[in-house]
mmCIF file of C-alpha atoms and ligand atoms in Angstrom:
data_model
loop_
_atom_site.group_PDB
_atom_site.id
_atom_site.type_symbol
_atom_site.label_atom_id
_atom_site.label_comp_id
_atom_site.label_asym_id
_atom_site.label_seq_id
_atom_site.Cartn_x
_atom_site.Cartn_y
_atom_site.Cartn_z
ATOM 1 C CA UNK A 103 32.304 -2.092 -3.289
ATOM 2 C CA UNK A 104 32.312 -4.389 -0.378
ATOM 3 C CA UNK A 105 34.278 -5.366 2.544
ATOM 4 C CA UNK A 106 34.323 -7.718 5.474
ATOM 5 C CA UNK A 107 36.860 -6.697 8.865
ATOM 6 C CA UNK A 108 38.945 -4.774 7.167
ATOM 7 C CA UNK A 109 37.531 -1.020 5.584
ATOM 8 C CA UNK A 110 39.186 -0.062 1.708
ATOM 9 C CA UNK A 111 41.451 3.410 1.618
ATOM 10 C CA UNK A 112 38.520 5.057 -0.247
ATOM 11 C CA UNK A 113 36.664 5.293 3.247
ATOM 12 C CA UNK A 114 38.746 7.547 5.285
ATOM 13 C CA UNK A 115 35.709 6.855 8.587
ATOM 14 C CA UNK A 116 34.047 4.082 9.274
ATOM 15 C CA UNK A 117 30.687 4.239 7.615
ATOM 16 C CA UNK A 118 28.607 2.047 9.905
ATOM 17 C CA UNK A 119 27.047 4.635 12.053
ATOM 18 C CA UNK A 120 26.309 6.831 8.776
ATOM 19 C CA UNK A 121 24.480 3.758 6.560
ATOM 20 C CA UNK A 122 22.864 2.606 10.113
ATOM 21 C CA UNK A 123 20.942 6.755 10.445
ATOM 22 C CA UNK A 124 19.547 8.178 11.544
ATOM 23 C CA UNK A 125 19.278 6.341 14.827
ATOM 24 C CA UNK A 126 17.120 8.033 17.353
ATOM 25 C CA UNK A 127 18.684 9.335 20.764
ATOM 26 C CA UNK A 128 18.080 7.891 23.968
ATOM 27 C CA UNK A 129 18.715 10.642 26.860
ATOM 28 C CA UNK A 130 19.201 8.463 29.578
ATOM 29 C CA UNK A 131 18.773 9.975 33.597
ATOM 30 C CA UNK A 132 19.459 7.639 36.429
ATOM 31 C CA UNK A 133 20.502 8.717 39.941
ATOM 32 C CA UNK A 134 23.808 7.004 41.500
ATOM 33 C CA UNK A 135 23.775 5.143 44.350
ATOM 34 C CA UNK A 136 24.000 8.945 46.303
ATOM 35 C CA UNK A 137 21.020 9.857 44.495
ATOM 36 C CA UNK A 138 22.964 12.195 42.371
ATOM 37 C CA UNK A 139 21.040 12.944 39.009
ATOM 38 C CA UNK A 140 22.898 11.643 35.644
ATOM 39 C CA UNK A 141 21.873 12.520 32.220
ATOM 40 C CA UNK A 142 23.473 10.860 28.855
ATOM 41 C CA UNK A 143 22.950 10.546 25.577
ATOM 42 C CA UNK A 144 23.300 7.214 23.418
ATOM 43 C CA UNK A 145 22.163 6.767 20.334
ATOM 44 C CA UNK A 146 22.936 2.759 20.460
ATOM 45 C CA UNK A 147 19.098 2.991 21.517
ATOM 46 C CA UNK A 148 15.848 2.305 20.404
ATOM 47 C CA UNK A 149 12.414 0.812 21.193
ATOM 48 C CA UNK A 150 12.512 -2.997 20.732
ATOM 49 C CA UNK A 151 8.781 -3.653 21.995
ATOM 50 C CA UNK A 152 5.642 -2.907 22.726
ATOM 51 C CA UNK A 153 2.740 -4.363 25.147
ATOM 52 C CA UNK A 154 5.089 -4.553 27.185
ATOM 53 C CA UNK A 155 6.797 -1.060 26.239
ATOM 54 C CA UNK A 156 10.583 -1.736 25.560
ATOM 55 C CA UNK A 157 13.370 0.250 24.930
ATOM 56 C CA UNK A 158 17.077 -0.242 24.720
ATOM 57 C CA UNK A 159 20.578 1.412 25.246
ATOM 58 C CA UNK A 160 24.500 0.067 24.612
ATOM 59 C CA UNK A 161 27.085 1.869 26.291
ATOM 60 C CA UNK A 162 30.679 1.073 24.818
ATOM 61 C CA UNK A 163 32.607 0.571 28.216
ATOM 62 C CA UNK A 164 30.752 0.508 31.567
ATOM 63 C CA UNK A 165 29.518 4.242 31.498
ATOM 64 C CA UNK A 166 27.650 5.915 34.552
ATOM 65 C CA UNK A 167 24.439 5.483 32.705
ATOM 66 C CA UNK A 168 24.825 1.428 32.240
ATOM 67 C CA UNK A 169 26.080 1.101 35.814
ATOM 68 C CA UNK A 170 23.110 3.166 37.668
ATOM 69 C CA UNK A 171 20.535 1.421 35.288
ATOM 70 C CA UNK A 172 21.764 -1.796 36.555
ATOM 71 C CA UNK A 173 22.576 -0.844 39.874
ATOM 72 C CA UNK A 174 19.454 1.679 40.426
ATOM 73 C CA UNK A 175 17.007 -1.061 38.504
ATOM 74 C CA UNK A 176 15.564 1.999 37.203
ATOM 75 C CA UNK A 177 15.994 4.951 34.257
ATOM 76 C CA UNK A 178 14.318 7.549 32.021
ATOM 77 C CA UNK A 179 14.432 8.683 28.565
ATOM 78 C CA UNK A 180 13.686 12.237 27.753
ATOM 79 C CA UNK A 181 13.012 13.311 23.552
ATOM 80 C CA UNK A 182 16.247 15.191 22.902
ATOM 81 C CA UNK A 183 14.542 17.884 20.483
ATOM 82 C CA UNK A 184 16.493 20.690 18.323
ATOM 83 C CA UNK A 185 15.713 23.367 21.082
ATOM 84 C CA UNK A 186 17.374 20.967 23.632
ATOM 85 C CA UNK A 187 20.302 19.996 21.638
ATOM 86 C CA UNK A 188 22.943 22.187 22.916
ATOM 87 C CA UNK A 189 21.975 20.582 26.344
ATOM 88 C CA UNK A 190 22.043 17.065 25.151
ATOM 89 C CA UNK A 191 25.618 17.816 23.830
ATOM 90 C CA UNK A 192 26.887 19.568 27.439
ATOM 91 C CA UNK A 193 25.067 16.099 28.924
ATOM 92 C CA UNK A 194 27.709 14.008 27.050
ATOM 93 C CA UNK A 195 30.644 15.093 28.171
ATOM 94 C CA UNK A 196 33.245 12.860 29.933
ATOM 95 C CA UNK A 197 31.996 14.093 33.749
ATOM 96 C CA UNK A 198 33.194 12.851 36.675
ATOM 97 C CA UNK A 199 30.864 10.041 38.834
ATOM 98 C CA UNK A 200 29.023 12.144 40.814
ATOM 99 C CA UNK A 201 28.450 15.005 38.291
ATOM 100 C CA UNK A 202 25.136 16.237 37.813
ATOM 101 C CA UNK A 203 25.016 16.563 34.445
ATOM 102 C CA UNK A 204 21.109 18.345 34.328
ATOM 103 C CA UNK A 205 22.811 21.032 36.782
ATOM 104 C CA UNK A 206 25.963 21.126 34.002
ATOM 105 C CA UNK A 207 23.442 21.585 31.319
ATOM 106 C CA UNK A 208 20.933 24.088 32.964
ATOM 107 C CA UNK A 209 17.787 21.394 32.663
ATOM 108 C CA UNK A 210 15.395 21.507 35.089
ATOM 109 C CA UNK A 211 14.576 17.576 36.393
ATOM 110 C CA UNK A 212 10.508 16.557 36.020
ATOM 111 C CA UNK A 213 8.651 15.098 38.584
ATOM 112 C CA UNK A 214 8.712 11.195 38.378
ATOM 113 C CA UNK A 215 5.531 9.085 39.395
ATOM 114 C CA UNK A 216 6.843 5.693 39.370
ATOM 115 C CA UNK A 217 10.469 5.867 39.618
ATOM 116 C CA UNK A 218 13.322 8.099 41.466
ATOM 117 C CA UNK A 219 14.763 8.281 37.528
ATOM 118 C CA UNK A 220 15.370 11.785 36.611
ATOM 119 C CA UNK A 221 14.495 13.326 33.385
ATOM 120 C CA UNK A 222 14.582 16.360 31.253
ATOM 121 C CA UNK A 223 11.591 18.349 32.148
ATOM 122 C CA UNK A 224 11.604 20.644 28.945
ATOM 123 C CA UNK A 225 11.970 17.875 26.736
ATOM 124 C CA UNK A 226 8.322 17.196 25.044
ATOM 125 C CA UNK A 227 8.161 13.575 25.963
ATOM 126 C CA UNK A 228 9.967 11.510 28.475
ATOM 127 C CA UNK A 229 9.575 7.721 29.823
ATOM 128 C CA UNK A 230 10.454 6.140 33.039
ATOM 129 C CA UNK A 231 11.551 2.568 32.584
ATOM 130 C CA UNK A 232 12.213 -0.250 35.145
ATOM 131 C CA UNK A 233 15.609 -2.356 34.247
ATOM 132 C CA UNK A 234 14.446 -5.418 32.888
ATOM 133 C CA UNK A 235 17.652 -6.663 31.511
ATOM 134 C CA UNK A 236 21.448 -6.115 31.598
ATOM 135 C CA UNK A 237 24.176 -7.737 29.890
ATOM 136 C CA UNK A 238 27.487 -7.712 28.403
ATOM 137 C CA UNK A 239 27.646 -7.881 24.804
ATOM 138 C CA UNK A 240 29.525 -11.243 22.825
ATOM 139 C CA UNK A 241 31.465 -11.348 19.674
ATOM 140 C CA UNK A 242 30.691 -13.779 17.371
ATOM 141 C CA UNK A 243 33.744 -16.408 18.907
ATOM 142 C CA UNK A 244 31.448 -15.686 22.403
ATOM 143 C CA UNK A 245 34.110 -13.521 23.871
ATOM 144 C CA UNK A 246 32.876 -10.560 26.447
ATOM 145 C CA UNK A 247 33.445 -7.484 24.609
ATOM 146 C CA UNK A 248 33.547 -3.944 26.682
ATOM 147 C CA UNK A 249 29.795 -2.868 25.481
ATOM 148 C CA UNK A 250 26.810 -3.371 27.917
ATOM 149 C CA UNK A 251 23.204 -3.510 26.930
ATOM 150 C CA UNK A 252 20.379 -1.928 29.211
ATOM 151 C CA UNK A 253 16.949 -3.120 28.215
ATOM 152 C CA UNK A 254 14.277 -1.253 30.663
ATOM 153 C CA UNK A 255 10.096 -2.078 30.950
ATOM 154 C CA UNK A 256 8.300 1.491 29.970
ATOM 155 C CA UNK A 257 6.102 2.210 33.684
ATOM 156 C CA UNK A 258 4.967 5.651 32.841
ATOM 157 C CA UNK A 259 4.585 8.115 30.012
ATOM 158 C CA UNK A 260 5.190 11.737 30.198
ATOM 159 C CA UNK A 261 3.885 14.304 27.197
ATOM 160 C CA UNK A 262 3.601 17.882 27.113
ATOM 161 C CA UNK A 263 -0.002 18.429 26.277
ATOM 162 C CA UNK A 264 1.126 21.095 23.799
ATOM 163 C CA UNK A 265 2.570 18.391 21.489
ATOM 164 C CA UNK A 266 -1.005 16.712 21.218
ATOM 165 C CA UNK A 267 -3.232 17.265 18.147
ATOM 166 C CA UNK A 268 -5.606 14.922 16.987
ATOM 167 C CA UNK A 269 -5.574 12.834 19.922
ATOM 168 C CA UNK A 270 -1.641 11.963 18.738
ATOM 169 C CA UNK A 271 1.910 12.995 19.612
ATOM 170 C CA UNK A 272 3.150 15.652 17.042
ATOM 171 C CA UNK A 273 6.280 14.257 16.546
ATOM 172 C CA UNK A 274 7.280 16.648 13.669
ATOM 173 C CA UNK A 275 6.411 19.591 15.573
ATOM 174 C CA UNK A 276 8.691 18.442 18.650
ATOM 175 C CA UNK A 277 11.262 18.259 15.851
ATOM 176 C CA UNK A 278 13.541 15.357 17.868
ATOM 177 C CA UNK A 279 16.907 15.024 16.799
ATOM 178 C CA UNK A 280 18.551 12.128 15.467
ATOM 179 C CA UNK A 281 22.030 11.217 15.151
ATOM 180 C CA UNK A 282 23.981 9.893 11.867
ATOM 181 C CA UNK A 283 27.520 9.181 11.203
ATOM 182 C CA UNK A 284 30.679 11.200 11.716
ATOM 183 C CA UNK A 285 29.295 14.916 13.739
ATOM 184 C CA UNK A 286 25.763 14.699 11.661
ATOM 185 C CA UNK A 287 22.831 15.007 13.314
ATOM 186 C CA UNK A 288 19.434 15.139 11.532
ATOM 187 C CA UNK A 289 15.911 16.602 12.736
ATOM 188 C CA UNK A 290 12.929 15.269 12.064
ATOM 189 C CA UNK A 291 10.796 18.060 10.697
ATOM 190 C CA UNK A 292 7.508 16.597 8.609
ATOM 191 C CA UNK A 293 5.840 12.974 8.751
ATOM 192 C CA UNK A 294 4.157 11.439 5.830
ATOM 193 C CA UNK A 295 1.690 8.584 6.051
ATOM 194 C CA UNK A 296 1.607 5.172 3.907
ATOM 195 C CA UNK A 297 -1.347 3.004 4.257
ATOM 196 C CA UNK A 298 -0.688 -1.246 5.016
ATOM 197 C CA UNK A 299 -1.250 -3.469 2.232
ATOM 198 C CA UNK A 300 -3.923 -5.245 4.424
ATOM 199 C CA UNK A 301 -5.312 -2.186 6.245
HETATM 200 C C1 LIG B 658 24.423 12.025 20.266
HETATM 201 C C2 LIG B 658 25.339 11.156 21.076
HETATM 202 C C3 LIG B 658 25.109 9.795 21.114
HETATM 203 C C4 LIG B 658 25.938 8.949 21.879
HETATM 204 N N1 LIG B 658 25.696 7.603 21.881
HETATM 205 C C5 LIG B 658 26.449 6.795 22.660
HETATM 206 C C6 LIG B 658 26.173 5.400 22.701
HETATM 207 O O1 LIG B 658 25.249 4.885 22.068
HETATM 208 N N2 LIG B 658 26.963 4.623 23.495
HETATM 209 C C7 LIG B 658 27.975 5.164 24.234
HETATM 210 O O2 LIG B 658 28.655 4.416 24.948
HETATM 211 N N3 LIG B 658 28.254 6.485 24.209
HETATM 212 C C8 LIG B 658 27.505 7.307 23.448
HETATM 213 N N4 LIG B 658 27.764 8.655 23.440
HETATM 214 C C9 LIG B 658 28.773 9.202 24.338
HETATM 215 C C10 LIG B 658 28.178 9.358 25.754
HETATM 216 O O3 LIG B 658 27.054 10.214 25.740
HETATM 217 C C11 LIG B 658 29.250 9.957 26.682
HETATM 218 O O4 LIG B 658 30.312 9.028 26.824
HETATM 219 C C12 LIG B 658 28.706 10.346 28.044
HETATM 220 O O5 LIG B 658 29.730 10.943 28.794
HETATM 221 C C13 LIG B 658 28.139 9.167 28.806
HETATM 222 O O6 LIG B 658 27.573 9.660 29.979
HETATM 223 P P1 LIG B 658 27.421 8.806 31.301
HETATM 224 O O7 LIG B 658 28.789 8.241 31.668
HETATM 225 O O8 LIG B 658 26.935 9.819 32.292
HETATM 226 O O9 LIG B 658 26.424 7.729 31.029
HETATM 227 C C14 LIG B 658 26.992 9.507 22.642
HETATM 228 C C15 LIG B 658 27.227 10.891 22.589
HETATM 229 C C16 LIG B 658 26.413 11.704 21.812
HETATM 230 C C17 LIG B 658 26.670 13.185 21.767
#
């Protein structure tokens, strides 16, 4: 089977988001221009660089996370883990500007170092990113299309100790939570290792 624009009967949902999965979830906390803490998850997100650290978010319409990111210059990711994924759910509900969605979802808020960013103090690992880039995404004519890309500069890491064996970051045992198609979530619960060709 295969398709361009337009999706066959057979496929009741669109399958992108399932074939594209799982795609790890950015929990993004800015403040608003009040200061008020926001929390958000998107799982149009992913790291896109290192040296310098890079990660990225798309937000389909101009959602509070986009607009403080941009407006702020500043935002965090916290690991949204399966013991924090009734929170992350609470976080993405359609609150009003101004809601403090940490508050709605019982999360305490860490202590930033280099940023006023909140994030999710219970989560195992959280970064605190400058905005580096914002824009609005085009089609393929060039036309503006309602989705807005956030791409912030990692400035410091956060890691609870606990999570470090080895001199690594378990990620298995912080068992993060990834998000597929339709409702389906997956959790990462064992890593296996593959050696380089050339290593
Ligand atoms: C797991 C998960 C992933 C999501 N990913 C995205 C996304 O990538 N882009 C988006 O616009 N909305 C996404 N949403 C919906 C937003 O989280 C939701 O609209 C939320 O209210 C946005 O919060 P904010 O306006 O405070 O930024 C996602 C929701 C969930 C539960």
């Amino acid at each position: 089977m295969h398709y361009g624009d337009t999706r066959p009967d057979i496929l009741k949902y669109d399958p992108f988001k399932a074939i594209i999965a799982p795609r790890p979830i950015g929990w993004i906390g800015t403040r608003n221009a009040d200061g008020i803490p926001n929390l958000g998850p998107y799982s149009f997100f992913n790291a896109i660089g290192n040296a310098p650290h890079m990660i990225c978010f798309t937000s389909e319409g101009l959602k509070h996370s986009v607009v403080n990111a941009r407006d702020q210059g500043e935002f965090t990711f916290s690991l949204a883990t399966e013991d924090l994924a009734q929170a992350m759910n609470v976080s993405s509900g359609a609150w009003p500007d101004g809601a403090d969605e940490f508050a709605q979802a019982g999360l305490p808020i860490g202590e930033s170092v280099a940023t006023k960013a909140p994030f999710v103090a219970d989560s195992p690992a959280a970064l605190e990113c400058v905005t580096v880039s914002f824009q609005q995404i085009v089609d393929r004519d060039g036309a503006p299309v309602d989705r807005y890309m956030v791409i912030g500069q990692v400035v410091q890491t956060h890691i609870n100790e606990a999570y470090i064996r080895d001199g690594r970051f378990d990620t298995a045992a912080a068992r993060p939570i990834a998000r597929m198609g339709y409702r389906d979530y997956a959790t990462v619960t064992e890593a296996w290792e593959l050696d380089r060709p050339d290593s």
